[in-house]
Each structure stands twice: as C-alpha cells, then as structure tokens.
mmCIF file of C-alpha atoms and ligand atoms in Angstrom:
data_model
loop_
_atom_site.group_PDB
_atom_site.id
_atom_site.type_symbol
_atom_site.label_atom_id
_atom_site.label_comp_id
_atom_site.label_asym_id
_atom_site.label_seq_id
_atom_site.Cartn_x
_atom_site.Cartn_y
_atom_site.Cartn_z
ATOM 1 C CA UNK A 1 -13.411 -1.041 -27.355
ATOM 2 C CA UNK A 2 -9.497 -0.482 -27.209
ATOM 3 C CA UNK A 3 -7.514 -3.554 -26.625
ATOM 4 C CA UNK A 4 -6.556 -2.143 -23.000
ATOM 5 C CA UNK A 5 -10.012 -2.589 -21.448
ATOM 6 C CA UNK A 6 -10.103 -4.326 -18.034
ATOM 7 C CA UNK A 7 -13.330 -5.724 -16.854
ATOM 8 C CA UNK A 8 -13.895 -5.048 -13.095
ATOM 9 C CA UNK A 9 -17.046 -7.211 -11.365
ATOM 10 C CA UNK A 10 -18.437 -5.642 -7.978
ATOM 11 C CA UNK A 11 -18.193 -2.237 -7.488
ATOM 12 C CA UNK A 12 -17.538 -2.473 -3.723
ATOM 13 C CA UNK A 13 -14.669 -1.045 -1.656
ATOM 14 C CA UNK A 14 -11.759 -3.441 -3.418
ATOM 15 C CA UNK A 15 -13.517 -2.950 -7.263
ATOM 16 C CA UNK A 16 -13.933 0.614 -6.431
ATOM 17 C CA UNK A 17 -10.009 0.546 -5.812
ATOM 18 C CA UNK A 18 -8.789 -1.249 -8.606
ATOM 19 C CA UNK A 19 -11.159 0.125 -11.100
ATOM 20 C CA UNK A 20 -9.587 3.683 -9.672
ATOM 21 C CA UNK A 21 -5.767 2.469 -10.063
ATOM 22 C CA UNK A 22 -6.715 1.134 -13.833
ATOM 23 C CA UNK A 23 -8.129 4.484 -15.057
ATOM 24 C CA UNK A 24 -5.634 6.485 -13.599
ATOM 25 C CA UNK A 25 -2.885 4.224 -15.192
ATOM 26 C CA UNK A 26 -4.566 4.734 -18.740
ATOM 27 C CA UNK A 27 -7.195 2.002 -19.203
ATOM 28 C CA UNK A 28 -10.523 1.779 -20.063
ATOM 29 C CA UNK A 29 -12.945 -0.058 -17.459
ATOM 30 C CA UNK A 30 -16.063 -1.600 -17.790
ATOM 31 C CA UNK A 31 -17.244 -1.851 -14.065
ATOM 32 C CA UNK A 32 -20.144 -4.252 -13.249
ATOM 33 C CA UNK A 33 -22.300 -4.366 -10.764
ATOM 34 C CA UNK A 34 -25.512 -5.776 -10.123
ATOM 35 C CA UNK A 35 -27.011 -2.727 -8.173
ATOM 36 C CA UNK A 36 -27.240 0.231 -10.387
ATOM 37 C CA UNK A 37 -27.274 2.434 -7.358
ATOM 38 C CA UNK A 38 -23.643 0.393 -5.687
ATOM 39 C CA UNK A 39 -22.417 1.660 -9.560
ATOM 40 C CA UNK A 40 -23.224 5.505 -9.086
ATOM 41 C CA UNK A 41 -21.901 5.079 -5.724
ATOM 42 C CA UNK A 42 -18.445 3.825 -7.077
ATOM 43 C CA UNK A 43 -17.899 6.274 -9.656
ATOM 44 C CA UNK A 44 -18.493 8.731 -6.626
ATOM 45 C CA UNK A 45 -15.848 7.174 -4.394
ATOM 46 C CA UNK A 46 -13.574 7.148 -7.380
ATOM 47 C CA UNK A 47 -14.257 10.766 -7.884
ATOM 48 C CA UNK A 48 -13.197 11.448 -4.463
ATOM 49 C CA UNK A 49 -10.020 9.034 -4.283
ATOM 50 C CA UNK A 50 -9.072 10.967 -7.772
ATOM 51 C CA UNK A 51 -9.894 14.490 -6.024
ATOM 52 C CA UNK A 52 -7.254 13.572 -3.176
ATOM 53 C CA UNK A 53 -4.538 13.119 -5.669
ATOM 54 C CA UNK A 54 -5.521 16.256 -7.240
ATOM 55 C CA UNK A 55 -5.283 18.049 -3.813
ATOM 56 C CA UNK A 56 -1.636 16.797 -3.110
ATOM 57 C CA UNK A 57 -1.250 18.005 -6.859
ATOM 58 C CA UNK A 58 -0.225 14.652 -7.803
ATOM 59 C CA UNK A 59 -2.669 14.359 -10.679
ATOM 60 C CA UNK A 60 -3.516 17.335 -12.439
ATOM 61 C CA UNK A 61 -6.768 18.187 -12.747
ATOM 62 C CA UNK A 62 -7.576 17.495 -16.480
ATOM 63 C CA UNK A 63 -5.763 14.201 -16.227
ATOM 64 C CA UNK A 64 -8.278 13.509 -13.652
ATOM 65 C CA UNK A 65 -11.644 14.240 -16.206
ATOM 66 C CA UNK A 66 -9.683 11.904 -18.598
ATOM 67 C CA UNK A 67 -9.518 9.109 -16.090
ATOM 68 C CA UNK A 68 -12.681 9.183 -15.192
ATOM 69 C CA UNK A 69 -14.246 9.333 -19.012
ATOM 70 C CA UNK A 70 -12.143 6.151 -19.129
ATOM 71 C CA UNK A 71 -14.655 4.320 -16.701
ATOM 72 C CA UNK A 72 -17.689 2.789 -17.936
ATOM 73 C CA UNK A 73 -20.704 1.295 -15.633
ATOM 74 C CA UNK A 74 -22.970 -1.807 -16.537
ATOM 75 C CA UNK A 75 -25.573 -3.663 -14.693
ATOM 76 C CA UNK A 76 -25.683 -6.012 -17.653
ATOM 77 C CA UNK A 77 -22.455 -8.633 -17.852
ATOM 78 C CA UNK A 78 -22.542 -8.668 -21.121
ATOM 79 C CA UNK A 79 -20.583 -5.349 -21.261
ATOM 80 C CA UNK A 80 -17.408 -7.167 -20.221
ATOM 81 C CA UNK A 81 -17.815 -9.714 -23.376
ATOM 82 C CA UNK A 82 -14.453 -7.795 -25.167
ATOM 83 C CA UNK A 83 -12.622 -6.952 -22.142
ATOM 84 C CA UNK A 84 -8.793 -8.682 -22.178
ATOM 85 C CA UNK A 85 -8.654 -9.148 -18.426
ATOM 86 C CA UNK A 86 -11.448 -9.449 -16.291
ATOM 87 C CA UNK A 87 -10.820 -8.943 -12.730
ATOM 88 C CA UNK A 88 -13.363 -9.939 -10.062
ATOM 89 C CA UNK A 89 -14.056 -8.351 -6.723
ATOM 90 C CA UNK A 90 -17.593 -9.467 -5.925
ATOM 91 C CA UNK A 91 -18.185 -10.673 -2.275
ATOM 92 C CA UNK A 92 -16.627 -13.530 -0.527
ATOM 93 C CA UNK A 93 -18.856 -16.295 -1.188
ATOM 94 C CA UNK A 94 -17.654 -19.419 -2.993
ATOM 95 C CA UNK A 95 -20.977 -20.451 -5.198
ATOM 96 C CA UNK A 96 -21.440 -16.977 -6.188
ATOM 97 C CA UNK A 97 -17.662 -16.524 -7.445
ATOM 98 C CA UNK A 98 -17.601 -19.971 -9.056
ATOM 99 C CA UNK A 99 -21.191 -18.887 -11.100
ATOM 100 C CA UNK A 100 -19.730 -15.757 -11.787
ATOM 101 C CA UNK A 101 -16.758 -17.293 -13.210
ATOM 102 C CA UNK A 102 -18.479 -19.939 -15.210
ATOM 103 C CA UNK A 103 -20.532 -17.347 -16.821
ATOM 104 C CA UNK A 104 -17.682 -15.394 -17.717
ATOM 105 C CA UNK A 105 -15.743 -18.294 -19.080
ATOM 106 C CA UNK A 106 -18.563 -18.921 -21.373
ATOM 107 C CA UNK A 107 -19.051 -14.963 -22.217
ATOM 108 C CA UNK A 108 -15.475 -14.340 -23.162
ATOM 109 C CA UNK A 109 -13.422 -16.354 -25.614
ATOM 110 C CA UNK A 110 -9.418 -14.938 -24.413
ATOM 111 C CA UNK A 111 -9.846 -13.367 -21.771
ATOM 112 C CA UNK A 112 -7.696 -13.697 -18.374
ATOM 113 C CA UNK A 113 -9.967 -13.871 -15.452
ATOM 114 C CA UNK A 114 -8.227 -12.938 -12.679
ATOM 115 C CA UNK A 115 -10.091 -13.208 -8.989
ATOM 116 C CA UNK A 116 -9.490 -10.854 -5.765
ATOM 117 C CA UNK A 117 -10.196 -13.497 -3.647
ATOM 118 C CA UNK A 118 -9.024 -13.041 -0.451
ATOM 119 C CA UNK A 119 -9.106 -16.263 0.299
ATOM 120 C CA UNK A 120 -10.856 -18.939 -1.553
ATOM 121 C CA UNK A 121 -8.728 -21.699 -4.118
ATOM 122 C CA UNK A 122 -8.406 -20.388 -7.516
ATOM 123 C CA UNK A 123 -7.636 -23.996 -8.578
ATOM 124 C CA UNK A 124 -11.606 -25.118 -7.683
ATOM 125 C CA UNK A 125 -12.553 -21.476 -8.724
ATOM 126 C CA UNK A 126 -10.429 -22.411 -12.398
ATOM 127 C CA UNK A 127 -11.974 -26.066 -12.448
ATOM 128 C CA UNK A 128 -15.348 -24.411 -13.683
ATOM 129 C CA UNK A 129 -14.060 -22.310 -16.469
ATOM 130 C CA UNK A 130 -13.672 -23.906 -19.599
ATOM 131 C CA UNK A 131 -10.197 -22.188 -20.481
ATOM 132 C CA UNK A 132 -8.847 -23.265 -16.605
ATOM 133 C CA UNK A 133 -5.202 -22.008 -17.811
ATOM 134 C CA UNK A 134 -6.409 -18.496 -18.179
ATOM 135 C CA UNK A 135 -7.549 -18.184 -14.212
ATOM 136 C CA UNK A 136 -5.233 -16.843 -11.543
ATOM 137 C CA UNK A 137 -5.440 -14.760 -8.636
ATOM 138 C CA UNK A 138 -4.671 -11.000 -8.543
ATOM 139 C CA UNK A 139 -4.611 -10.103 -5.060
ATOM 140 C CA UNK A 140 -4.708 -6.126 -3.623
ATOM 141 C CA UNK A 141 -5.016 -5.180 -0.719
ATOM 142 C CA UNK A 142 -7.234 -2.181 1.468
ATOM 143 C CA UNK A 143 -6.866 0.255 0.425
ATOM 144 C CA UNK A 144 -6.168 -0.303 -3.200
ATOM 145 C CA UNK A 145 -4.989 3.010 -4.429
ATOM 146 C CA UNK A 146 -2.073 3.479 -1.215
ATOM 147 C CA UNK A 147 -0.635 0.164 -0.889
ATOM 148 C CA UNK A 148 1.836 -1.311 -3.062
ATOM 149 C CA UNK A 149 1.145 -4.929 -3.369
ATOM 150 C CA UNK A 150 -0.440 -7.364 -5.722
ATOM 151 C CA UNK A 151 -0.327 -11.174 -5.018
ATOM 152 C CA UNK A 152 -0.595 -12.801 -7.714
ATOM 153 C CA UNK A 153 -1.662 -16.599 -6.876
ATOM 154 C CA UNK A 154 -1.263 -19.473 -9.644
ATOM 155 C CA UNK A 155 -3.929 -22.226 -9.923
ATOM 156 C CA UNK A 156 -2.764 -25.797 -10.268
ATOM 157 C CA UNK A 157 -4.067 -25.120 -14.247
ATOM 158 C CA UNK A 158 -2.685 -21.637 -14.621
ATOM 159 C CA UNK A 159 -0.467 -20.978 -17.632
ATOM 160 C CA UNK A 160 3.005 -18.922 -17.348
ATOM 161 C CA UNK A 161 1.482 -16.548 -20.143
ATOM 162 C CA UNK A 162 -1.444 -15.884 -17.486
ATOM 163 C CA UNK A 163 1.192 -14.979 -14.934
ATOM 164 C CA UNK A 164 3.462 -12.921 -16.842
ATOM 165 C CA UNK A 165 0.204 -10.859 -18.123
ATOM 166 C CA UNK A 166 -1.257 -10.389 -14.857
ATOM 167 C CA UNK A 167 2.517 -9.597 -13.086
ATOM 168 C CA UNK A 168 3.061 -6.897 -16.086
ATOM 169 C CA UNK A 169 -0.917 -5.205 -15.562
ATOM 170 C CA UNK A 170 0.346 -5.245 -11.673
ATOM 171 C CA UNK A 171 3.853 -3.423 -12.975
ATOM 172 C CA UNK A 172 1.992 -0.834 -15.084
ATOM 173 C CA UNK A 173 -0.319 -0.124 -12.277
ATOM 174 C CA UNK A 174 2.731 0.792 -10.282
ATOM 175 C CA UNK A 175 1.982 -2.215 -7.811
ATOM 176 C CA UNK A 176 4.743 -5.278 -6.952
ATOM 177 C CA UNK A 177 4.023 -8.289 -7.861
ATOM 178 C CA UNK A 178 4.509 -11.717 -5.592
ATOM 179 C CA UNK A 179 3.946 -15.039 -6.784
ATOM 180 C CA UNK A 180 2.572 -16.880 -4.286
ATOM 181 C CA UNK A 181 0.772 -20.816 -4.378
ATOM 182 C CA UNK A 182 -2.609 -21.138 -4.625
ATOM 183 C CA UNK A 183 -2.324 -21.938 -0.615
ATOM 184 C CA UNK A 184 -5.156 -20.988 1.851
ATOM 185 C CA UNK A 185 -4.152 -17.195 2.922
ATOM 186 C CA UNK A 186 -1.840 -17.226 0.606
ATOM 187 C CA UNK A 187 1.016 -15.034 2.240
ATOM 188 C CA UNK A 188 -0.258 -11.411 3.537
ATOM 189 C CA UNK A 189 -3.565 -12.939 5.323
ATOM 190 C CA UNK A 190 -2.884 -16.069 6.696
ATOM 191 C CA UNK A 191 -0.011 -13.712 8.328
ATOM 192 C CA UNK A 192 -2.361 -10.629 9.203
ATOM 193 C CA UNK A 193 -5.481 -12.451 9.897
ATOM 194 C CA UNK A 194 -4.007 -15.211 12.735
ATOM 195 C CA UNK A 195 -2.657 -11.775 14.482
ATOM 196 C CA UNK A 196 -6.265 -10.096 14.346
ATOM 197 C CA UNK A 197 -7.766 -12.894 15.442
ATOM 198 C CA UNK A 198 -5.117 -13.179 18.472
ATOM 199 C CA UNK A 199 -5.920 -9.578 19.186
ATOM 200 C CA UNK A 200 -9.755 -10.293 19.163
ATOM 201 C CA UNK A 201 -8.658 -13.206 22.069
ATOM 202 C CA UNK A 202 -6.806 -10.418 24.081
ATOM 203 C CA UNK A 203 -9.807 -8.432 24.125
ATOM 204 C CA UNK A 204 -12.144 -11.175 25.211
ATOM 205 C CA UNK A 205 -9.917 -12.159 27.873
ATOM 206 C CA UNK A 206 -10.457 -8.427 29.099
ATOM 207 C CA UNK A 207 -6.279 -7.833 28.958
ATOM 208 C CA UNK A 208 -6.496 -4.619 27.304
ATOM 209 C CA UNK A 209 -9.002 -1.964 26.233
ATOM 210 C CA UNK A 210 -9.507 -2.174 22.453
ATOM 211 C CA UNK A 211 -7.735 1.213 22.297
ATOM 212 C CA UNK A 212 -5.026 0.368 24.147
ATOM 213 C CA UNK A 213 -4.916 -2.890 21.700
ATOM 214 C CA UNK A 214 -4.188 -1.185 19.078
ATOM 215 C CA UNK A 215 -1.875 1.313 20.265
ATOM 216 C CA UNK A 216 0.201 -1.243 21.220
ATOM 217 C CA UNK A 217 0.901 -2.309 17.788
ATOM 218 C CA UNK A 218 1.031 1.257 16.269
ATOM 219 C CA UNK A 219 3.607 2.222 19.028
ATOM 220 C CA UNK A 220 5.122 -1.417 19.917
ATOM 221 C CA UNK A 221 5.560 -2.701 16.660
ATOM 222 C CA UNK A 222 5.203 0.136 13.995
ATOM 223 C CA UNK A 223 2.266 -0.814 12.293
ATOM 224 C CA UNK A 224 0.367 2.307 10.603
ATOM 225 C CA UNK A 225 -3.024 0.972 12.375
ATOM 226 C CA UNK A 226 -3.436 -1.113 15.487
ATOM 227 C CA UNK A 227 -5.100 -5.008 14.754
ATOM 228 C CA UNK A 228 -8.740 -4.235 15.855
ATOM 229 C CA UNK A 229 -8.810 -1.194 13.706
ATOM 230 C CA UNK A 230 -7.201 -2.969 10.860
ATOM 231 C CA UNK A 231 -10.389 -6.026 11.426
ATOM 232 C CA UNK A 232 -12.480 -2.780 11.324
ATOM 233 C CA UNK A 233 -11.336 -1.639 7.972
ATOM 234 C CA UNK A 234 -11.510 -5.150 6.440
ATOM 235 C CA UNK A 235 -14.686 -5.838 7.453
ATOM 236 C CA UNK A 236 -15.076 -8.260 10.539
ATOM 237 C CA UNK A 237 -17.360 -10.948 8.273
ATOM 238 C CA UNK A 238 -14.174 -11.040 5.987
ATOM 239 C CA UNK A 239 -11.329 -11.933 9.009
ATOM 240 C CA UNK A 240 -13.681 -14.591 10.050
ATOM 241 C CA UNK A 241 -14.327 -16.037 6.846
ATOM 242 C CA UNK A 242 -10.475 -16.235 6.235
ATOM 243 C CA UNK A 243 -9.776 -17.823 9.488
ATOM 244 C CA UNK A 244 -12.435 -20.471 8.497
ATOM 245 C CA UNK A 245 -10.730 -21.092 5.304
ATOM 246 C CA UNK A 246 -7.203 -21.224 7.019
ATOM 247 C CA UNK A 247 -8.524 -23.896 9.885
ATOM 248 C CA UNK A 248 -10.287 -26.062 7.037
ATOM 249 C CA UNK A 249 -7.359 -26.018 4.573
ATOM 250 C CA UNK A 250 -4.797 -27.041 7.213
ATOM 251 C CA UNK A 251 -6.861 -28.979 10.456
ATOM 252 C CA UNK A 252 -4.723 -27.253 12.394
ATOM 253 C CA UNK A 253 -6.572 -25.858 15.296
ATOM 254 C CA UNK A 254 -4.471 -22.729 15.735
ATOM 255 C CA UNK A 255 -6.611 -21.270 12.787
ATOM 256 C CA UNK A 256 -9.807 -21.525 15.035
ATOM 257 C CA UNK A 257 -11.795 -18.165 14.702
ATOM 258 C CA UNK A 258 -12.017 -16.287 18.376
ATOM 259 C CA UNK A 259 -15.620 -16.590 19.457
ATOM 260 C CA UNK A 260 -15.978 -12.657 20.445
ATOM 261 C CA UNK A 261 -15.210 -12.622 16.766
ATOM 262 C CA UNK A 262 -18.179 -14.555 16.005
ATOM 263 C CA UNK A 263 -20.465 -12.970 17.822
ATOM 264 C CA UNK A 264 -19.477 -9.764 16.399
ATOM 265 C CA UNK A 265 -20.269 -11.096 12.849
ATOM 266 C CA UNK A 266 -23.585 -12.668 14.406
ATOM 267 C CA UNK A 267 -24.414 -9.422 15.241
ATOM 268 C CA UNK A 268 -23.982 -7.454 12.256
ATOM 269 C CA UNK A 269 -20.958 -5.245 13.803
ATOM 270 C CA UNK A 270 -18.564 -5.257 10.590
ATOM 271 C CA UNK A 271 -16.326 -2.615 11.158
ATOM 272 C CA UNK A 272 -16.546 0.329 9.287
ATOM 273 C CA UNK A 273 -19.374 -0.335 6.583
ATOM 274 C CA UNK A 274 -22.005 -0.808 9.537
ATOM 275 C CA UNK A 275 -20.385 1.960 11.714
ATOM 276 C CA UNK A 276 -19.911 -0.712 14.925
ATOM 277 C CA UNK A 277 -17.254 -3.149 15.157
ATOM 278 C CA UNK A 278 -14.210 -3.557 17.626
ATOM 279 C CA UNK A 279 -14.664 0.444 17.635
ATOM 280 C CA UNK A 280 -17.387 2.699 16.422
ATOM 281 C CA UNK A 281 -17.584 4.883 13.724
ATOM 282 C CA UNK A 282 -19.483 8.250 13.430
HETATM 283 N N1 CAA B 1 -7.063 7.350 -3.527
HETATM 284 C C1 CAA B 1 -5.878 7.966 -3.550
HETATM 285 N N2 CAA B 1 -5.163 8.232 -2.442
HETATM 286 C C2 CAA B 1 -5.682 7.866 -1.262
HETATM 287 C C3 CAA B 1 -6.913 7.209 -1.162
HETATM 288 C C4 CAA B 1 -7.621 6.951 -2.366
HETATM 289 N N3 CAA B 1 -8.797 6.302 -2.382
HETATM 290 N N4 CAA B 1 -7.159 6.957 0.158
HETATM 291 C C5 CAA B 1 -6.116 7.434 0.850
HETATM 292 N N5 CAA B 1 -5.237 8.001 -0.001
HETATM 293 C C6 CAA B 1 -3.962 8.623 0.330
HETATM 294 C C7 CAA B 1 -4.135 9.880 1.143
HETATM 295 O O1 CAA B 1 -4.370 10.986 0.296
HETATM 296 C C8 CAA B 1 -2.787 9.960 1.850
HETATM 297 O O2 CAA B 1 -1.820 10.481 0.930
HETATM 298 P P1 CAA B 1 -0.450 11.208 1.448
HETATM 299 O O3 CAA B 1 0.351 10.138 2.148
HETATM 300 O O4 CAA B 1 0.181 11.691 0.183
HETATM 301 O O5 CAA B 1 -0.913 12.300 2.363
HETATM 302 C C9 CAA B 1 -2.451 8.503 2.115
HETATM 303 O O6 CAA B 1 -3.220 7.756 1.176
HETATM 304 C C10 CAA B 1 -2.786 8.046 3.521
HETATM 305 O O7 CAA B 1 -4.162 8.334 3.785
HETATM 306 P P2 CAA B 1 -4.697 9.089 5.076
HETATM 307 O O8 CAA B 1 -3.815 10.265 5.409
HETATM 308 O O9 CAA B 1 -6.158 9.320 4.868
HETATM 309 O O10 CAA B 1 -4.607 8.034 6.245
HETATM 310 P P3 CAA B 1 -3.416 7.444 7.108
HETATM 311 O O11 CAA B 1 -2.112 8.096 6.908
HETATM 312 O O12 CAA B 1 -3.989 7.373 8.485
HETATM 313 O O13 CAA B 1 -3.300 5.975 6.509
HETATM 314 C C11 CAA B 1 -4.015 3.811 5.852
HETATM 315 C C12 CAA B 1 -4.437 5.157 6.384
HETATM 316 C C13 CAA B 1 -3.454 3.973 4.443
HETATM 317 C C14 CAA B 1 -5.284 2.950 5.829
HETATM 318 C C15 CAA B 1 -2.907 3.203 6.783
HETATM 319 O O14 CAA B 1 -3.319 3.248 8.113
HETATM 320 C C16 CAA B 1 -2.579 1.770 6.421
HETATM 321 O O15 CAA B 1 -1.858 1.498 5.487
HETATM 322 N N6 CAA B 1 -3.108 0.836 7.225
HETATM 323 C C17 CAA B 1 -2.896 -0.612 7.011
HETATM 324 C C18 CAA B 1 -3.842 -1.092 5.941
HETATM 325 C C19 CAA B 1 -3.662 -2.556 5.690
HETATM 326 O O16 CAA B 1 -2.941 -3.302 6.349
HETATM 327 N N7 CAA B 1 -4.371 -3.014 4.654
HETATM 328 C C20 CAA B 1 -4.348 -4.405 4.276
HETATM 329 C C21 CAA B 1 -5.629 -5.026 4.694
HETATM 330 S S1 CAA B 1 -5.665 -6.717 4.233
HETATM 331 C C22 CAA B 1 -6.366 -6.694 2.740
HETATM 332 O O17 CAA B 1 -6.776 -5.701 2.189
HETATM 333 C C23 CAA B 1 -6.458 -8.008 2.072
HETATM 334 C C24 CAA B 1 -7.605 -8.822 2.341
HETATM 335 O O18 CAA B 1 -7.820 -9.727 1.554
HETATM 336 C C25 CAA B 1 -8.467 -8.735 3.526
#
C-alpha cells in the first residue's frame, strides 16, 4: 500500500463524497463499511458522481477508470491498519464514533484520524485514542464533491503537525481550509442549522407554505436552495441532533429544537433518504 492511502469509515452519502474527491485527486482509498451491500452501493454512487464530470468533459474518461481502480472496499477494519489518514464518516452517534475511534487508535500506530463529525467534540472523541494529538476534525459539507469547504476543527490535544497535514490533504483535494475551535457547531452549522430550525417554526406557525419557505430564501436572500429543502438534503435526524448539541453545549435556550421538527424525526420523515420530509420526493 502506497504511502498516499486514506482510510474512509462509512460508506454513506458524506464517505461516498470524500472517498470520490480522494480518488479523483490521486489517492488510494480503503473504504469501510460494515454492510457489504452500503459498499457496492458506494462504489455505484461514485461511479455516477465520476460519470457527471465526465459528461461536462471535466474528467476524461480514462482518468475516470484510474480513479476508480484507486478505491478499495472492506467490511473488515483491519484493511485500514496502513492507511496515513483515516477519515471517519460513520453516523452521528457519540458511543459508536468514540468505539470506532478507540479501535482505530489501537489498529494504527501513525496514523491521523480525522472525524466528519458534524457536530460532536473531537476533544472527548480524542480523549479515547491513545495518540490524542493525532485527532482533529475534517469537516465537508453536502455535497462533498461541489462545495468548496473543509473545516478543519482542533481538539484541546491536537498537535500543529495534525493540522498542517489535514489543511494540506484539504488543499490537494482542491477544498479551503478553516480552522475553527473544537466549539459545538463549529462555524457553518451552528449558523445554518439555528436558520433551519427557525424556518421549521415558520412552518408550524402556518406563516408560509413550505414552498413558498423556501423560495423566499432562494429569491430573498440568494441561497442556491431554500431552508426546508436544505433540512431535506441533510437529513432531518441530523438538524435535530445538531440543535441538541448546540442547546446542551451553550444552555442557551435559543438552540431549542422546533417541535414540528421532532415530530418529523419521530416519524421517520428524513428528507430525502426516506423520500418524505418538509417536501416529498419521488
Ligand atoms: N460529483 C461531481 N459533481 C457533482 C456531483 C457529484 N456527486 N453532484 C453534483 N455535481 C455537480 C453537477 O454536475 C453540477 O455541475 P455544473 O455546475 O458543472 O453543471 C453541479 O454539481 C450542481 O449540481 P446540479 O446541477 O445537480 O444541482 P444544482 O445546481 O441545483 O445544485 C446543490 C445543487 C449543489 C445541492 C446546490 O443547491 C447547493 O449548493 N445547495 C446548498 C447545499 C448546502 O448548503 N450544503 C451544506 C449542507 S450542511 C453540511 O453538509 C454539513 C453538515 O454537517 C450537516
């Protein structure tokens, strides 16, 4: 295995995403999942986000077989044991990051391990690694291959060699790179988030059709999607969970979660990966 190998762990929408941007910058993945069939559905959906490129003739089409020859699938975490940064995307749930994490701190002996969290503390997340200095945050946002940024958030224990490696991977994926505190949010959600949440309110107040919602935002204030869609894209579980994290970090009780919102979750509407949230999805 090449010294350039990046470990990617979940092979959902965001792991799909980076693992895409990493091959088609030049590196060799080792994507790991625990659901064989979540695996051949990622290296499907990178297929696709690779063909689109292709069709805009921004990636020629060889370049595109070489990319993908560059990703490798594993059910077994083992396969990430020589990997030089590890990158985790797996869902939002603190005890199974912080086991993940732990077992990957005692798998790999230099390795960076860099989280996606949207939310959670990397410092608590670095307290149960046994090289704490080598955790940081490496934030991207939805979807991974269009937008530019990468927040990259620094752990009470994380080393300035951690985040100069993690801000140069951003660089040579073509992404910025913004240093932000290991704060709850950090900057781009507890920004976005508050505002969904707001526009969830509106709706439950019966002030505006969701439709209308959004286009108020799209036309009003320039945004390429209106809020409700945006909570649809996200995944409505996910706003929610940040919102908790933002009104437990601070007490403040402008963070509390809208309770149409809630329900929502309660109910299983999502957004798009259960066709049904604020709108629904064919
Ligand atoms: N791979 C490569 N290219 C892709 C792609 C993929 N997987 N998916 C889309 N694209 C390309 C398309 O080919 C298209 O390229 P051109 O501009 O060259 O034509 C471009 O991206 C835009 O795609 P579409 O034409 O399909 O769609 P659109 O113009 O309606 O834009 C959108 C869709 C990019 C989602 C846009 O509406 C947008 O940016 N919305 C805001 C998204 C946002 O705010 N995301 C942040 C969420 S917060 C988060 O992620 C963090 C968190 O922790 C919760």
């Amino acid at each position: 295995m090449s010294q350039q190998s990046i470990g990617v762990v979940g092979a959902g929408t965001m792991g799909q995403g980076i693992a895409q941007v990493l091959v088609s910058s030049g590196f060799d993945v080792q994507l790991y999942d625990v659901a064989d069939e979540q695996l051949t559905r990622a290296r499907g959906a990178i297929d696709k986000g690779l063909g689109k490129l292709v069709a805009k003739e921004k990636l020629a089409e060889a370049d595109k077989d070489a990319a993908l020859a560059r990703l490798s699938t594993s059910t077994a975490l083992d396969a990430l044991r020589d990997c030089e940064v590890i990158i985790e995307a797996a869902p939002e749930q603190p005890a199974l990051k912080e086991k993940l994490f732990r077992d990957l701190s005692h798998l790999t002996h230099d390795a960076i391990l860099a989280s996606n969290t949207s939310s959670l503390s990397l410092t608590r997340l670095a307290a149960v690694c046994e090289r704490p200095e080598r955790v940081v945050g490496m934030h991207f946002f939805n979807p991974v291959p269009v937008l530019g940024l990468v927040e990259v958030i620094r752990a009470e224990q994380t080393s300035d060699a951690t985040v100069a490696r993690i801000e140069s991977l951003a660089r040579d994926l073509g992404k910025t790179a913004v240093a932000i505190a290991d704060s709850p949010g950090f900057a781009v959600n507890r920004l976005l988030v508050p505002m969904i949440n707001e526009a969830a309110f509106l709706l439950q107040e019966g002030a505006a059709t969701p439709a209308d919602i959004d286009q108020s935002m799209k036309l009003g204030a320039a945004h390429p999607m209106g809020p409700l869609a945006l909570a649809d894209l996200i995944g409505l579980d996910v706003c929610l969970a940040i919102m908790e994290v933002l009104q437990e970090g601070f007490g403040d009780p402008k963070y509390r979660p809208c309770p149409l919102l809630k329900r929502m979750v309660a109910a299983g509407y999502l957004g798009r990966k259960t066709g049904r949230g604020f709108h629904v999805y064919g």
